[in-house]
Amino acid sequence: MDGWSLPHVEMGPKHGEVPTALPSGLRYVAEFISPTEEEEVLQAVNARAWLDNLIRGQQFFGLVYYQTTHDLVALQPEDKKLQEGRPLEELPSWLLPRLVQTGVFQEEEINQVAANRYTGTTGIAAHVEDPVSFGPNLATLSLLAPVQLTLSLATEVKNSRDRPGDGVDHGNWVKILLEPRSLLVLQGESRYAYRHGIRRSRLVQLRDGTELKRGPDYCRISLTFRHLLDTRRMLSTADETAAEKPLSESPEEKVASAKETTS
């Protein structure tokens, strides 16, 4: 595909032996869709109420699944009927074919599109997409406001109550600016060897050197395209032990929040 471009990048002070190198398999398109097409996608996504199982709003097109250690049948259902999210056909008809045209996915490979809504300083803890649950190709379309996605080696210390790290202390990280209407692809090393997450930083460093403040009116919506595997974790009602309310932050997210909300 023509149109791949270099993302705006902020490197940590100890990022690898080659400080300017990005993880292999990471690709980016700055304007994957037009502003008019962005509005069409937003209308489709917002046509139904957002789910509130997490601190972020969610929508599932195709199969329902979200990677979590919590026992929530709503997010990892075994029942075939519960696995059915919104039909993929409710997305604009041109969207999935355009993803296939990039060469990242093959025909019929995408069986889940997960939409997430980030407001204020909401983030997502650093993680590697579970290889037992998801295929080798990941792509994320960003809408509305920009944000920085932090990648760090999966072998580095991750944030915890006792050993804070993951881009705060070890310095071996890279931040990718995800601009509105952009597409980010993670394959190979960037998909399997690196964690990725969104910190709860108040400021977003933009391409022109200015900063955007994530205030109460901030809103970013992302659509992540994946192939969901039959080997994923699936729960029955008897497995569910979590309370039926929005999940609170994990200890890792609380540590990240305490360190990052001052930036």
XYZ file of C-alpha atoms in Angstrom:
263
model
C 0.000 0.000 0.000
C 1.160 3.543 -0.770
C 0.698 6.200 1.890
C 2.632 4.795 4.851
C 4.239 7.675 6.734
C 6.485 8.338 9.694
C 4.663 8.984 12.953
C 5.639 11.750 15.319
C 7.770 10.019 17.950
C 9.127 10.834 21.399
C 11.942 8.546 22.515
C 12.854 7.663 26.088
C 16.442 8.472 27.187
C 17.401 4.784 27.225
C 15.458 3.526 24.238
C 17.550 0.740 22.731
C 21.002 0.681 21.194
C 19.773 2.762 18.244
C 17.878 5.639 19.897
C 15.942 6.593 16.734
C 14.817 3.051 15.826
C 11.165 2.079 15.983
C 10.146 -1.512 16.747
C 9.934 -3.538 13.556
C 6.432 -4.227 12.315
C 5.138 -0.813 13.407
C 3.581 1.145 10.531
C 1.538 4.317 10.393
C -0.726 6.280 8.048
C -1.377 9.887 9.063
C -4.623 10.380 7.101
C -6.098 6.941 6.588
C -9.611 8.365 6.259
C -10.956 11.809 5.401
C -12.800 14.151 7.809
C -16.079 13.284 6.056
C -15.386 9.568 6.444
C -14.476 10.130 10.086
C -17.939 11.590 10.667
C -19.506 8.574 8.951
C -17.619 6.166 11.214
C -18.533 8.161 14.311
C -22.217 8.132 13.381
C -22.089 4.360 12.986
C -20.305 3.786 16.293
C -22.505 6.179 18.261
C -25.731 4.749 16.821
C -26.057 2.486 19.876
C -25.395 3.003 23.576
C -21.843 2.480 24.817
C -21.159 -0.434 27.171
C -19.876 0.462 30.650
C -18.143 -2.720 31.820
C -14.862 -0.778 32.165
C -13.821 2.767 32.951
C -13.780 3.281 29.165
C -16.878 3.081 27.018
C -16.865 0.092 24.650
C -18.566 -1.188 21.512
C -17.988 -4.562 19.850
C -18.592 -5.260 16.176
C -18.393 -8.915 15.199
C -17.298 -11.117 18.098
C -17.404 -9.924 21.720
C -14.146 -10.282 23.641
C -11.907 -8.115 25.796
C -8.608 -9.193 27.314
C -8.932 -9.022 31.107
C -8.077 -11.156 34.136
C -11.444 -10.286 35.700
C -14.113 -12.974 35.428
C -16.692 -11.094 33.390
C -18.918 -13.168 31.145
C -20.010 -9.998 29.349
C -16.440 -9.536 28.052
C -15.338 -13.164 27.550
C -18.550 -15.103 26.904
C -18.678 -18.823 26.197
C -22.320 -18.720 25.099
C -22.493 -18.321 21.304
C -25.351 -15.827 21.506
C -23.440 -13.642 23.960
C -20.442 -13.697 21.623
C -22.418 -11.859 18.978
C -21.727 -8.129 19.061
C -23.024 -5.540 16.665
C -22.924 -6.792 13.056
C -19.795 -5.789 11.155
C -22.190 -4.598 8.454
C -23.201 -1.685 10.719
C -19.807 -0.122 10.008
C -19.433 1.893 6.778
C -19.263 -0.531 3.855
C -15.915 0.851 2.638
C -14.056 0.525 5.964
C -13.111 -3.172 6.188
C -12.229 -3.440 2.470
C -9.881 -0.492 2.919
C -8.168 -2.286 5.804
C -7.721 -5.344 3.580
C -6.262 -3.149 0.819
C -3.384 -2.207 3.126
C -2.123 -5.792 2.922
C -2.159 -6.125 6.719
C -5.218 -8.389 6.749
C -6.526 -10.994 4.361
C -10.142 -11.265 3.255
C -12.425 -12.387 6.097
C -9.542 -12.238 8.621
C -11.046 -9.425 10.683
C -13.775 -10.896 12.883
C -13.746 -8.247 15.627
C -13.687 -4.476 15.672
C -13.458 -3.150 19.236
C -14.300 0.504 19.779
C -13.062 2.303 22.895
C -14.005 5.782 24.093
C -11.413 7.686 26.138
C -12.548 10.800 28.009
C -10.621 13.139 30.295
C -7.352 11.468 31.283
C -8.638 7.908 30.915
C -5.942 5.520 29.709
C -5.252 1.840 29.353
C -2.601 -0.161 31.230
C 0.431 -1.310 29.228
C -0.088 -4.795 27.839
C 0.742 -7.243 25.076
C -2.290 -8.484 23.160
C -2.721 -12.082 24.298
C -1.295 -14.362 21.530
C -3.682 -17.118 22.653
C -6.638 -14.824 21.986
C -5.610 -12.668 19.027
C -3.921 -13.214 15.680
C -0.621 -11.670 14.521
C -2.045 -8.513 12.957
C -3.412 -5.510 14.855
C -4.570 -2.164 13.494
C -6.073 0.837 15.286
C -7.970 3.730 13.721
C -7.991 6.901 15.856
C -10.852 9.414 15.792
C -11.456 12.870 17.290
C -8.667 13.911 19.699
C -4.990 12.840 19.485
C -3.124 10.833 22.108
C 0.330 9.360 22.660
C 0.667 5.577 22.749
C 3.596 4.353 24.875
C 5.500 1.235 23.837
C 8.099 -0.465 26.001
C 9.828 -3.826 25.877
C 7.752 -6.560 27.490
C 10.890 -7.630 29.380
C 11.099 -4.306 31.222
C 9.665 -3.925 34.736
C 5.983 -3.087 34.586
C 4.219 -0.666 36.930
C 3.211 -2.215 40.234
C 2.802 -1.096 43.820
C 6.283 -2.307 44.742
C 8.261 -1.822 41.520
C 7.131 1.223 39.547
C 8.531 1.309 36.044
C 7.359 0.930 32.442
C 8.593 4.212 31.020
C 8.801 6.092 34.318
C 12.091 4.792 35.745
C 13.792 2.584 33.135
C 13.555 5.167 30.321
C 13.381 2.504 27.597
C 10.171 3.567 25.898
C 8.855 5.213 22.772
C 5.710 7.331 22.439
C 3.805 7.366 19.151
C 1.442 10.261 18.471
C -1.866 8.827 17.258
C -3.451 11.661 15.315
C -7.133 11.921 14.355
C -8.001 9.738 11.325
C -4.649 7.912 11.523
C -4.065 4.158 11.325
C -1.455 2.361 13.442
C -0.408 -1.198 12.596
C 1.427 -3.532 14.988
C 2.947 -6.741 13.656
C 5.998 -8.852 14.425
C 8.291 -7.359 17.064
C 6.049 -4.383 17.823
C 3.083 -6.681 18.390
C 4.726 -9.504 20.388
C 7.863 -8.058 22.050
C 6.481 -4.686 23.187
C 3.762 -3.656 25.593
C 1.586 -0.764 24.490
C -0.632 1.457 26.599
C -2.026 4.957 27.057
C -0.939 6.836 30.134
C -3.133 9.185 32.067
C -0.974 12.172 31.221
C -2.745 15.517 31.125
C -0.634 16.765 28.203
C -0.256 15.382 24.678
C 2.860 16.413 22.736
C 1.815 17.368 19.196
C 3.739 17.249 15.919
C 4.161 21.051 15.742
C 5.771 21.208 19.187
C 2.681 22.455 21.013
C 0.791 20.574 23.711
C -2.842 19.594 23.991
C -4.354 19.478 27.470
C -6.650 16.553 28.184
C -9.415 18.252 30.131
C -13.010 17.304 30.991
C -14.111 17.833 27.362
C -11.396 15.612 25.896
C -12.683 12.647 23.885
C -10.889 10.123 21.682
C -12.488 7.108 20.059
C -10.465 4.243 18.650
C -11.410 1.225 16.543
C -9.086 -1.781 16.821
C -9.263 -4.421 14.096
C -8.253 -7.977 15.016
C -8.666 -11.663 14.319
C -10.097 -13.294 17.432
C -8.933 -16.892 17.923
C -10.949 -19.904 19.063
C -8.286 -20.557 21.724
C -9.261 -17.450 23.704
C -10.484 -17.617 27.307
C -14.241 -18.154 27.491
C -16.405 -17.988 30.602
C -19.784 -19.369 31.578
C -22.108 -17.689 34.063
C -20.845 -20.042 36.784
C -17.311 -18.679 36.320
C -18.258 -15.094 36.963
C -17.169 -13.791 40.365
C -16.752 -10.055 39.755
C -19.453 -7.624 40.850
C -21.704 -6.258 38.110
C -20.387 -2.710 38.087
C -17.720 -0.758 36.160
C -14.246 -2.027 37.020
C -12.014 0.157 39.155
C -8.432 0.838 38.197
C -5.952 -1.959 38.681
C -2.982 -1.378 41.036
C -0.812 -0.848 37.942
C -3.132 1.816 36.563
C -3.265 3.571 39.948
C 0.540 3.773 40.114
C 0.697 5.095 36.556
C -2.044 7.586 37.343
C -0.263 8.931 40.420
C 2.967 9.429 38.480
C 1.564 10.730 35.206
C -1.320 13.069 36.030
C 1.138 15.761 37.050
C 2.753 15.910 33.596
